[in-house]
Amino acid sequence: MRHPYSQYLIYLILALMFISILTPRRPQKQEPPAVEQEQGLLDPVTEGKAQVIDLTYPLNEGNAYWPGDQYQPFKHETIARLETNSVFSGSYSTPEHLGTHIDAPNHFEPNQPSVDQIPLSQLIGPAVVIDVHSKITSNPDYQVSVDDVLNWEAQNGSIPKGAIVLMHSGWGWRWESYPRYKNADAAGALHFPGFSKEAALFLAEERGVKGIGVDTLSADHGPSKDFAVHHVFNSRGKWILENLDNLEKLPPKGITLIVAPIKIEGGSGGQARVWALVSR
């Protein structure tokens, strides 16, 4: 004889099974798939395979700037202190062309891009260093020549299109003294190295470089009156870097240069943080 509760138990089990079938199941929580590790642009840096070299001088009131009554030195003052304002903050004023900076194409030419209009893609690229420091001792007004460029290429290969060409003159040892750095004579004429007009034309036209950079006060050598190098580059929409630091730490090639100028609307240039990535 079947126990009376057995029939009820069977009905209960069947009912529970029926309910479980009709009840929608919540989807099980799935862990997101692991992000695939793709080759990143900065992997050489994060993995320690590339060295980052800062080519920028710190801004301070001793920084070199172009001489003239219309130009003033860098000024920096504290406007809030932690002790009294619960926050630390400062204010500064500066000419655009002081310290490590960029000359935008509109610096010497009309109807050319201002510093805020330079495409970011034009502010990064392969860089090469032409070392002429051995020629400066006997001639502080030395100008990088087309022969210097061709001699560099004979040893290192052609300068690629879109490159940035840096002049290493060794002038940076004078940086801490503004009078030594601008190197003016008794008549007020400046004396320091730069690029020649011919080399500027060759690099801009024949090699299609994005820009040039120097470790001196100007890309034109000190005695220049017509600033021909500036006109060559600015008239072609190209920019110039001046007062670069640490160029002696760079190899002749195998460099990626990154330029990050302050974005002044309509500005003729401005201070820039410049650094190089170099394979170890």
PDB file of N, CA and C in Angstrom, residues 157-195:
ATOM      1  N   GLY A 157      73.653  58.236 -43.602  1.00  0.00           N
ATOM      2  CA  GLY A 157      72.533  58.036 -44.513  1.00  0.00           C
ATOM      3  C   GLY A 157      71.749  59.319 -44.708  1.00  0.00           C
ATOM      4  N   SER A 158      70.880  59.322 -45.688  1.00  0.00           N
ATOM      5  CA  SER A 158      70.120  60.529 -46.022  1.00  0.00           C
ATOM      6  C   SER A 158      69.180  60.933 -44.892  1.00  0.00           C
ATOM      7  N   ILE A 159      69.052  62.216 -44.697  1.00  0.00           N
ATOM      8  CA  ILE A 159      68.091  62.741 -43.725  1.00  0.00           C
ATOM      9  C   ILE A 159      66.687  62.467 -44.256  1.00  0.00           C
ATOM     10  N   PRO A 160      65.846  61.780 -43.488  1.00  0.00           N
ATOM     11  CA  PRO A 160      64.511  61.432 -43.999  1.00  0.00           C
ATOM     12  C   PRO A 160      63.599  62.651 -44.107  1.00  0.00           C
ATOM     13  N   LYS A 161      62.669  62.586 -45.046  1.00  0.00           N
ATOM     14  CA  LYS A 161      61.665  63.637 -45.168  1.00  0.00           C
ATOM     15  C   LYS A 161      60.841  63.699 -43.884  1.00  0.00           C
ATOM     16  N   GLY A 162      60.558  64.909 -43.428  1.00  0.00           N
ATOM     17  CA  GLY A 162      59.796  65.074 -42.195  1.00  0.00           C
ATOM     18  C   GLY A 162      60.639  65.005 -40.943  1.00  0.00           C
ATOM     19  N   ALA A 163      61.960  64.999 -41.107  1.00  0.00           N
ATOM     20  CA  ALA A 163      62.847  64.951 -39.946  1.00  0.00           C
ATOM     21  C   ALA A 163      62.980  66.341 -39.324  1.00  0.00           C
ATOM     22  N   ILE A 164      63.597  66.374 -38.156  1.00  0.00           N
ATOM     23  CA  ILE A 164      63.924  67.615 -37.457  1.00  0.00           C
ATOM     24  C   ILE A 164      65.436  67.616 -37.282  1.00  0.00           C
ATOM     25  N   VAL A 165      66.095  68.657 -37.742  1.00  0.00           N
ATOM     26  CA  VAL A 165      67.558  68.708 -37.735  1.00  0.00           C
ATOM     27  C   VAL A 165      68.029  69.634 -36.616  1.00  0.00           C
ATOM     28  N   LEU A 166      68.863  69.102 -35.733  1.00  0.00           N
ATOM     29  CA  LEU A 166      69.356  69.840 -34.579  1.00  0.00           C
ATOM     30  C   LEU A 166      70.839  70.143 -34.741  1.00  0.00           C
ATOM     31  N   MET A 167      71.221  71.370 -34.452  1.00  0.00           N
ATOM     32  CA  MET A 167      72.625  71.761 -34.451  1.00  0.00           C
ATOM     33  C   MET A 167      73.175  71.671 -33.037  1.00  0.00           C
ATOM     34  N   HIS A 168      74.211  70.853 -32.857  1.00  0.00           N
ATOM     35  CA  HIS A 168      74.909  70.796 -31.569  1.00  0.00           C
ATOM     36  C   HIS A 168      76.217  71.562 -31.706  1.00  0.00           C
ATOM     37  N   SER A 169      76.260  72.737 -31.090  1.00  0.00           N
ATOM     38  CA  SER A 169      77.460  73.569 -31.153  1.00  0.00           C
ATOM     39  C   SER A 169      78.245  73.560 -29.848  1.00  0.00           C
ATOM     40  N   GLY A 170      77.654  73.006 -28.788  1.00  0.00           N
ATOM     41  CA  GLY A 170      78.302  73.042 -27.486  1.00  0.00           C
ATOM     42  C   GLY A 170      78.167  74.379 -26.783  1.00  0.00           C
ATOM     43  N   TRP A 171      77.323  75.248 -27.317  1.00  0.00           N
ATOM     44  CA  TRP A 171      77.164  76.588 -26.751  1.00  0.00           C
ATOM     45  C   TRP A 171      76.477  76.568 -25.385  1.00  0.00           C
ATOM     46  N   GLY A 172      75.859  75.469 -25.043  1.00  0.00           N
ATOM     47  CA  GLY A 172      75.076  75.407 -23.811  1.00  0.00           C
ATOM     48  C   GLY A 172      75.867  75.628 -22.538  1.00  0.00           C
ATOM     49  N   TRP A 173      77.190  75.430 -22.581  1.00  0.00           N
ATOM     50  CA  TRP A 173      77.972  75.640 -21.357  1.00  0.00           C
ATOM     51  C   TRP A 173      77.912  77.098 -20.905  1.00  0.00           C
ATOM     52  N   ARG A 174      77.525  77.995 -21.802  1.00  0.00           N
ATOM     53  CA  ARG A 174      77.429  79.414 -21.478  1.00  0.00           C
ATOM     54  C   ARG A 174      76.064  79.795 -20.892  1.00  0.00           C
ATOM     55  N   TRP A 175      75.140  78.866 -20.838  1.00  0.00           N
ATOM     56  CA  TRP A 175      73.747  79.186 -20.515  1.00  0.00           C
ATOM     57  C   TRP A 175      73.576  79.897 -19.183  1.00  0.00           C
ATOM     58  N   GLU A 176      74.328  79.520 -18.187  1.00  0.00           N
ATOM     59  CA  GLU A 176      74.126  80.081 -16.850  1.00  0.00           C
ATOM     60  C   GLU A 176      74.520  81.550 -16.764  1.00  0.00           C
ATOM     61  N   SER A 177      75.208  82.059 -17.767  1.00  0.00           N
ATOM     62  CA  SER A 177      75.587  83.474 -17.787  1.00  0.00           C
ATOM     63  C   SER A 177      75.009  84.128 -19.040  1.00  0.00           C
ATOM     64  N   TYR A 178      74.005  84.960 -18.871  1.00  0.00           N
ATOM     65  CA  TYR A 178      73.375  85.614 -20.022  1.00  0.00           C
ATOM     66  C   TYR A 178      74.382  86.416 -20.849  1.00  0.00           C
ATOM     67  N   PRO A 179      75.282  87.204 -20.227  1.00  0.00           N
ATOM     68  CA  PRO A 179      76.271  87.926 -21.041  1.00  0.00           C
ATOM     69  C   PRO A 179      77.153  86.994 -21.872  1.00  0.00           C
ATOM     70  N   ARG A 180      77.586  85.874 -21.300  1.00  0.00           N
ATOM     71  CA  ARG A 180      78.413  84.938 -22.066  1.00  0.00           C
ATOM     72  C   ARG A 180      77.600  84.268 -23.159  1.00  0.00           C
ATOM     73  N   TYR A 181      76.336  84.014 -22.887  1.00  0.00           N
ATOM     74  CA  TYR A 181      75.493  83.291 -23.837  1.00  0.00           C
ATOM     75  C   TYR A 181      75.189  84.144 -25.074  1.00  0.00           C
ATOM     76  N   LYS A 182      74.813  85.407 -24.882  1.00  0.00           N
ATOM     77  CA  LYS A 182      74.544  86.258 -26.053  1.00  0.00           C
ATOM     78  C   LYS A 182      75.845  86.744 -26.682  1.00  0.00           C
ATOM     79  N   ASN A 183      76.913  86.834 -25.877  1.00  0.00           N
ATOM     80  CA  ASN A 183      78.273  87.071 -26.376  1.00  0.00           C
ATOM     81  C   ASN A 183      78.352  88.329 -27.245  1.00  0.00           C
ATOM     82  N   ALA A 184      77.908  89.443 -26.686  1.00  0.00           N
ATOM     83  CA  ALA A 184      77.927  90.706 -27.423  1.00  0.00           C
ATOM     84  C   ALA A 184      79.302  91.359 -27.339  1.00  0.00           C
ATOM     85  N   ASP A 185      79.708  91.998 -28.423  1.00  0.00           N
ATOM     86  CA  ASP A 185      80.975  92.725 -28.401  1.00  0.00           C
ATOM     87  C   ASP A 185      80.736  94.154 -27.927  1.00  0.00           C
ATOM     88  N   ALA A 186      81.795  94.974 -27.949  1.00  0.00           N
ATOM     89  CA  ALA A 186      81.695  96.334 -27.430  1.00  0.00           C
ATOM     90  C   ALA A 186      80.681  97.173 -28.198  1.00  0.00           C
ATOM     91  N   ALA A 187      80.478  96.829 -29.460  1.00  0.00           N
ATOM     92  CA  ALA A 187      79.518  97.582 -30.279  1.00  0.00           C
ATOM     93  C   ALA A 187      78.096  97.047 -30.146  1.00  0.00           C
ATOM     94  N   GLY A 188      77.923  95.966 -29.387  1.00  0.00           N
ATOM     95  CA  GLY A 188      76.596  95.396 -29.186  1.00  0.00           C
ATOM     96  C   GLY A 188      76.236  94.281 -30.138  1.00  0.00           C
ATOM     97  N   ALA A 189      77.125  93.964 -31.082  1.00  0.00           N
ATOM     98  CA  ALA A 189      76.852  92.866 -32.016  1.00  0.00           C
ATOM     99  C   ALA A 189      76.991  91.528 -31.297  1.00  0.00           C
ATOM    100  N   LEU A 190      76.073  90.609 -31.582  1.00  0.00           N
ATOM    101  CA  LEU A 190      76.080  89.301 -30.937  1.00  0.00           C
ATOM    102  C   LEU A 190      76.968  88.336 -31.713  1.00  0.00           C
ATOM    103  N   HIS A 191      77.496  87.355 -30.988  1.00  0.00           N
ATOM    104  CA  HIS A 191      78.375  86.368 -31.618  1.00  0.00           C
ATOM    105  C   HIS A 191      78.063  84.977 -31.067  1.00  0.00           C
ATOM    106  N   PHE A 192      77.452  84.158 -31.911  1.00  0.00           N
ATOM    107  CA  PHE A 192      77.192  82.754 -31.594  1.00  0.00           C
ATOM    108  C   PHE A 192      76.880  82.034 -32.900  1.00  0.00           C
ATOM    109  N   PRO A 193      76.990  80.710 -32.924  1.00  0.00           N
ATOM    110  CA  PRO A 193      76.784  79.959 -34.169  1.00  0.00           C
ATOM    111  C   PRO A 193      75.311  79.764 -34.518  1.00  0.00           C
ATOM    112  N   GLY A 194      75.083  79.368 -35.774  1.00  0.00           N
ATOM    113  CA  GLY A 194      73.740  79.073 -36.260  1.00  0.00           C
ATOM    114  C   GLY A 194      73.815  78.340 -37.585  1.00  0.00           C
ATOM    115  N   PHE A 195      72.709  78.316 -38.306  1.00  0.00           N
ATOM    116  CA  PHE A 195      72.660  77.713 -39.638  1.00  0.00           C
ATOM    117  C   PHE A 195      72.948  78.776 -40.699  1.00  0.00           C
TER     118      PHE A 195
END
